[in-house]
Short mmCIF file of C-alpha atoms in Angstrom, two decimals:
data_model
loop_
_atom_site.label_atom_id
_atom_site.label_comp_id
_atom_site.label_asym_id
_atom_site.label_seq_id
_atom_site.Cartn_x
_atom_site.Cartn_y
_atom_site.Cartn_z
CA UNK V 1 250.32 -24.52 -84.61
CA UNK V 2 253.62 -25.25 -82.94
CA UNK V 3 251.78 -26.51 -79.85
CA UNK V 4 249.67 -28.81 -82.03
CA UNK V 5 252.76 -30.53 -83.46
CA UNK V 6 252.06 -29.38 -87.05
CA UNK V 7 255.09 -27.08 -87.24
CA UNK V 8 258.46 -27.12 -85.58
CA UNK V 9 258.95 -23.34 -85.54
CA UNK V 10 256.44 -20.53 -85.53
CA UNK V 11 258.16 -19.09 -88.63
CA UNK V 12 257.30 -22.21 -90.64
CA UNK V 13 253.61 -21.35 -90.53
CA UNK V 14 253.39 -19.47 -93.80
CA UNK V 15 251.03 -21.84 -95.58
CA UNK V 16 247.53 -21.15 -94.35
CA UNK V 17 244.47 -21.28 -96.60
CA UNK V 18 243.36 -17.76 -95.71
CA UNK V 19 240.37 -17.65 -98.11
CA UNK V 20 239.05 -20.90 -96.62
CA UNK V 21 239.50 -19.56 -93.09
CA UNK V 22 237.73 -16.27 -93.82
CA UNK V 23 234.94 -17.92 -95.81
CA UNK V 24 234.20 -20.06 -92.75
CA UNK V 25 233.75 -16.91 -90.69
CA UNK V 26 232.03 -14.80 -93.38
CA UNK V 27 230.19 -17.32 -95.59
CA UNK V 28 227.86 -14.79 -97.21
CA UNK V 29 230.40 -12.06 -97.95
CA UNK V 30 232.11 -11.43 -101.26
CA UNK V 31 235.68 -11.04 -100.03
CA UNK V 32 238.64 -9.24 -101.52
CA UNK V 33 241.51 -10.33 -99.31
CA UNK V 34 244.68 -8.31 -98.92
CA UNK V 35 247.72 -9.25 -96.88
CA UNK V 36 250.06 -6.45 -95.80
CA UNK V 37 253.71 -7.22 -95.27
CA UNK V 38 257.21 -5.87 -95.65
CA UNK V 39 258.36 -5.08 -99.16
CA UNK V 40 261.79 -6.70 -99.07
CA UNK V 41 264.26 -8.06 -96.59
CA UNK V 42 267.97 -7.59 -97.06
CA UNK V 43 270.57 -9.75 -95.43
CA UNK V 44 271.77 -8.03 -92.29
CA UNK V 45 275.52 -8.66 -92.25
CA UNK V 46 276.54 -5.80 -89.94
CA UNK V 47 274.97 -7.34 -86.84
CA UNK V 48 276.70 -10.69 -86.71
CA UNK V 49 276.09 -14.18 -87.99
CA UNK V 50 272.95 -14.87 -85.95
CA UNK V 51 271.08 -11.83 -87.29
CA UNK V 52 272.29 -12.56 -90.81
CA UNK V 53 270.92 -16.12 -90.56
CA UNK V 54 267.61 -14.81 -89.18
CA UNK V 55 267.32 -12.29 -92.03
CA UNK V 56 267.92 -15.05 -94.59
CA UNK V 57 265.28 -17.25 -92.91
CA UNK V 58 262.82 -14.32 -92.72
CA UNK V 59 263.36 -13.54 -96.43
CA UNK V 60 262.76 -17.20 -97.31
CA UNK V 61 259.58 -17.26 -95.22
CA UNK V 62 258.37 -14.06 -96.91
CA UNK V 63 258.96 -15.60 -100.34
CA UNK V 64 257.05 -18.74 -99.35
CA UNK V 65 254.24 -16.65 -97.85
CA UNK V 66 253.92 -14.57 -101.02
CA UNK V 67 253.82 -17.72 -103.17
CA UNK V 68 251.19 -19.28 -100.92
CA UNK V 69 249.06 -16.14 -100.99
CA UNK V 70 249.31 -15.96 -104.79
CA UNK V 71 248.15 -19.59 -105.11
CA UNK V 72 245.05 -18.84 -103.04
CA UNK V 73 244.21 -15.53 -104.74
CA UNK V 74 245.17 -13.29 -101.83
CA UNK V 75 246.69 -9.97 -102.85
CA UNK V 76 250.01 -9.18 -101.17
CA UNK V 77 250.48 -5.47 -100.49
CA UNK V 78 254.18 -4.78 -100.07
CA UNK V 79 254.61 -1.90 -97.67
CA UNK V 80 257.14 -1.07 -95.01
CA UNK V 81 260.54 -2.45 -94.22
CA UNK V 82 262.14 -4.85 -91.80
CA UNK V 83 264.68 -3.13 -89.57
CA UNK V 84 267.10 -4.36 -86.98
CA UNK V 85 266.48 -2.75 -83.63
CA UNK V 86 268.91 -3.05 -80.78
CA UNK V 87 267.70 -3.85 -77.32
CA UNK V 88 269.22 -3.03 -73.98
CA UNK V 89 272.76 -4.09 -73.32
CA UNK V 90 273.28 -6.92 -70.89
CA UNK V 91 274.47 -5.50 -67.58
CA UNK V 92 276.67 -8.52 -66.93
CA UNK V 93 278.45 -9.05 -70.26
CA UNK V 94 277.74 -5.84 -72.19
CA UNK V 95 276.39 -7.69 -75.24
CA UNK V 96 273.58 -6.05 -77.22
CA UNK V 97 270.55 -8.12 -78.14
CA UNK V 98 269.19 -7.34 -81.62
CA UNK V 99 265.59 -7.87 -82.73
CA UNK V 100 263.75 -7.44 -86.02
CA UNK V 101 260.96 -4.90 -86.23
CA UNK V 102 258.53 -4.24 -89.08
CA UNK V 103 258.16 -0.54 -89.79
CA UNK V 104 255.49 1.02 -91.98
CA UNK V 105 253.22 -1.96 -92.53
CA UNK V 106 250.50 -0.48 -90.32
CA UNK V 107 250.80 2.85 -92.14
CA UNK V 108 250.29 1.17 -95.51
CA UNK V 109 247.23 -0.64 -94.19
CA UNK V 110 245.84 2.57 -92.66
CA UNK V 111 246.31 4.54 -95.89
CA UNK V 112 244.51 1.87 -97.93
CA UNK V 113 241.74 1.62 -95.35
CA UNK V 114 241.10 5.39 -95.51
CA UNK V 115 241.48 5.55 -99.31
CA UNK V 116 239.02 2.69 -99.85
CA UNK V 117 236.54 4.29 -97.47
CA UNK V 118 236.74 7.81 -98.87
CA UNK V 119 236.60 6.63 -102.49
CA UNK V 120 233.54 4.47 -101.77
CA UNK V 121 235.34 1.32 -102.97
CA UNK V 122 233.90 -0.76 -100.15
CA UNK V 123 230.93 -0.81 -97.82
CA UNK V 124 232.37 -3.25 -95.29
CA UNK V 125 235.94 -3.66 -94.06
CA UNK V 126 237.00 -6.79 -92.21
CA UNK V 127 240.11 -5.93 -90.24
CA UNK V 128 242.34 -8.74 -89.00
CA UNK V 129 244.88 -6.82 -86.99
CA UNK V 130 245.15 -5.93 -83.34
CA UNK V 131 247.32 -2.89 -83.98
CA UNK V 132 245.82 0.11 -82.19
CA UNK V 133 247.83 2.42 -84.47
CA UNK V 134 244.94 1.81 -86.90
CA UNK V 135 242.39 3.57 -84.64
CA UNK V 136 242.48 6.92 -86.52
CA UNK V 137 241.98 5.15 -89.87
CA UNK V 138 239.08 3.14 -88.45
CA UNK V 139 237.45 6.33 -87.19
CA UNK V 140 237.76 7.97 -90.62
CA UNK V 141 236.28 4.91 -92.33
CA UNK V 142 233.38 4.81 -89.90
CA UNK V 143 232.73 8.54 -90.42
CA UNK V 144 232.55 7.77 -94.15
CA UNK V 145 229.78 5.24 -93.42
CA UNK V 146 231.85 2.08 -93.78
CA UNK V 147 230.90 -0.89 -91.62
CA UNK V 148 233.91 -2.31 -89.74
CA UNK V 149 234.25 -5.86 -88.46
CA UNK V 150 237.24 -6.45 -86.22
CA UNK V 151 238.61 -10.00 -86.24
CA UNK V 152 240.88 -11.06 -83.42
CA UNK V 153 242.35 -14.30 -82.21
CA UNK V 154 240.60 -15.86 -79.25
CA UNK V 155 243.53 -15.16 -76.94
CA UNK V 156 244.34 -11.68 -78.27
CA UNK V 157 241.23 -9.53 -78.55
CA UNK V 158 242.04 -5.82 -78.42
CA UNK V 159 239.25 -4.13 -76.48
CA UNK V 160 239.74 -0.74 -78.10
CA UNK V 161 239.39 -2.10 -81.63
CA UNK V 162 236.46 -4.24 -80.59
CA UNK V 163 234.70 -1.21 -79.07
CA UNK V 164 235.22 0.89 -82.23
CA UNK V 165 234.08 -1.79 -84.66
CA UNK V 166 230.48 -2.43 -85.60
CA UNK V 167 231.03 -6.09 -84.83
CA UNK V 168 233.75 -8.44 -83.63
CA UNK V 169 234.53 -11.97 -84.78
CA UNK V 170 236.98 -14.40 -83.24
CA UNK V 171 239.33 -16.81 -84.98
CA UNK V 172 240.02 -19.86 -82.88
CA UNK V 173 243.22 -21.89 -82.92
CA UNK V 174 241.29 -24.93 -84.20
CA UNK V 175 240.14 -22.91 -87.26
CA UNK V 176 243.70 -21.80 -88.02
CA UNK V 177 244.93 -25.38 -87.67
CA UNK V 178 242.26 -26.62 -90.10
CA UNK V 179 243.21 -23.90 -92.62
CA UNK V 180 246.87 -24.92 -92.26
CA UNK V 181 246.07 -28.60 -92.73
CA UNK V 182 244.04 -27.85 -95.86
CA UNK V 183 246.90 -25.88 -97.41
CA UNK V 184 249.52 -28.40 -96.30
CA UNK V 185 247.49 -31.26 -97.85
CA UNK V 186 246.86 -29.23 -101.02
CA UNK V 187 250.55 -28.39 -101.46
CA UNK V 188 251.58 -32.02 -100.92
CA UNK V 189 249.03 -33.35 -103.46
#
């Protein structure tokens, strides 16, 4: 998206017509679409001005993402938190580099995946995540007789997930760009 000139920063890409995108890939499926993300972001004042600004921007992007998902009928499942994680100290100047890290989002997704499978709520799960922490949940769902389709991006297919799934689909950059353009045009209209 950034490479295509449609967005200035990767973080601006929170307006994608996800139902359109998935209906292009799965035209004959009745889809219930859930998006898993952090529950809430608090301003991080204890780590300096840069991290505080990033936390404010992240919170704004989350709000816009949730609004966009609501407009398109996608359910947002709030799970997990956003934490500040320190990185190695610079050997030259001693400064610590801080990064954000989502914690618990994959656990929330895994719990729902297993619960849906064991309660016979679904017969087919379409998983759009390359997180291998989900492997145990996928195995439980498959043991319960649930069909799993793994969806990865054309440059980021996870072999393990692809090998466990009953089938694999690929989302191409051009499809994501079209879904972004549709939402961008719809929001501007």
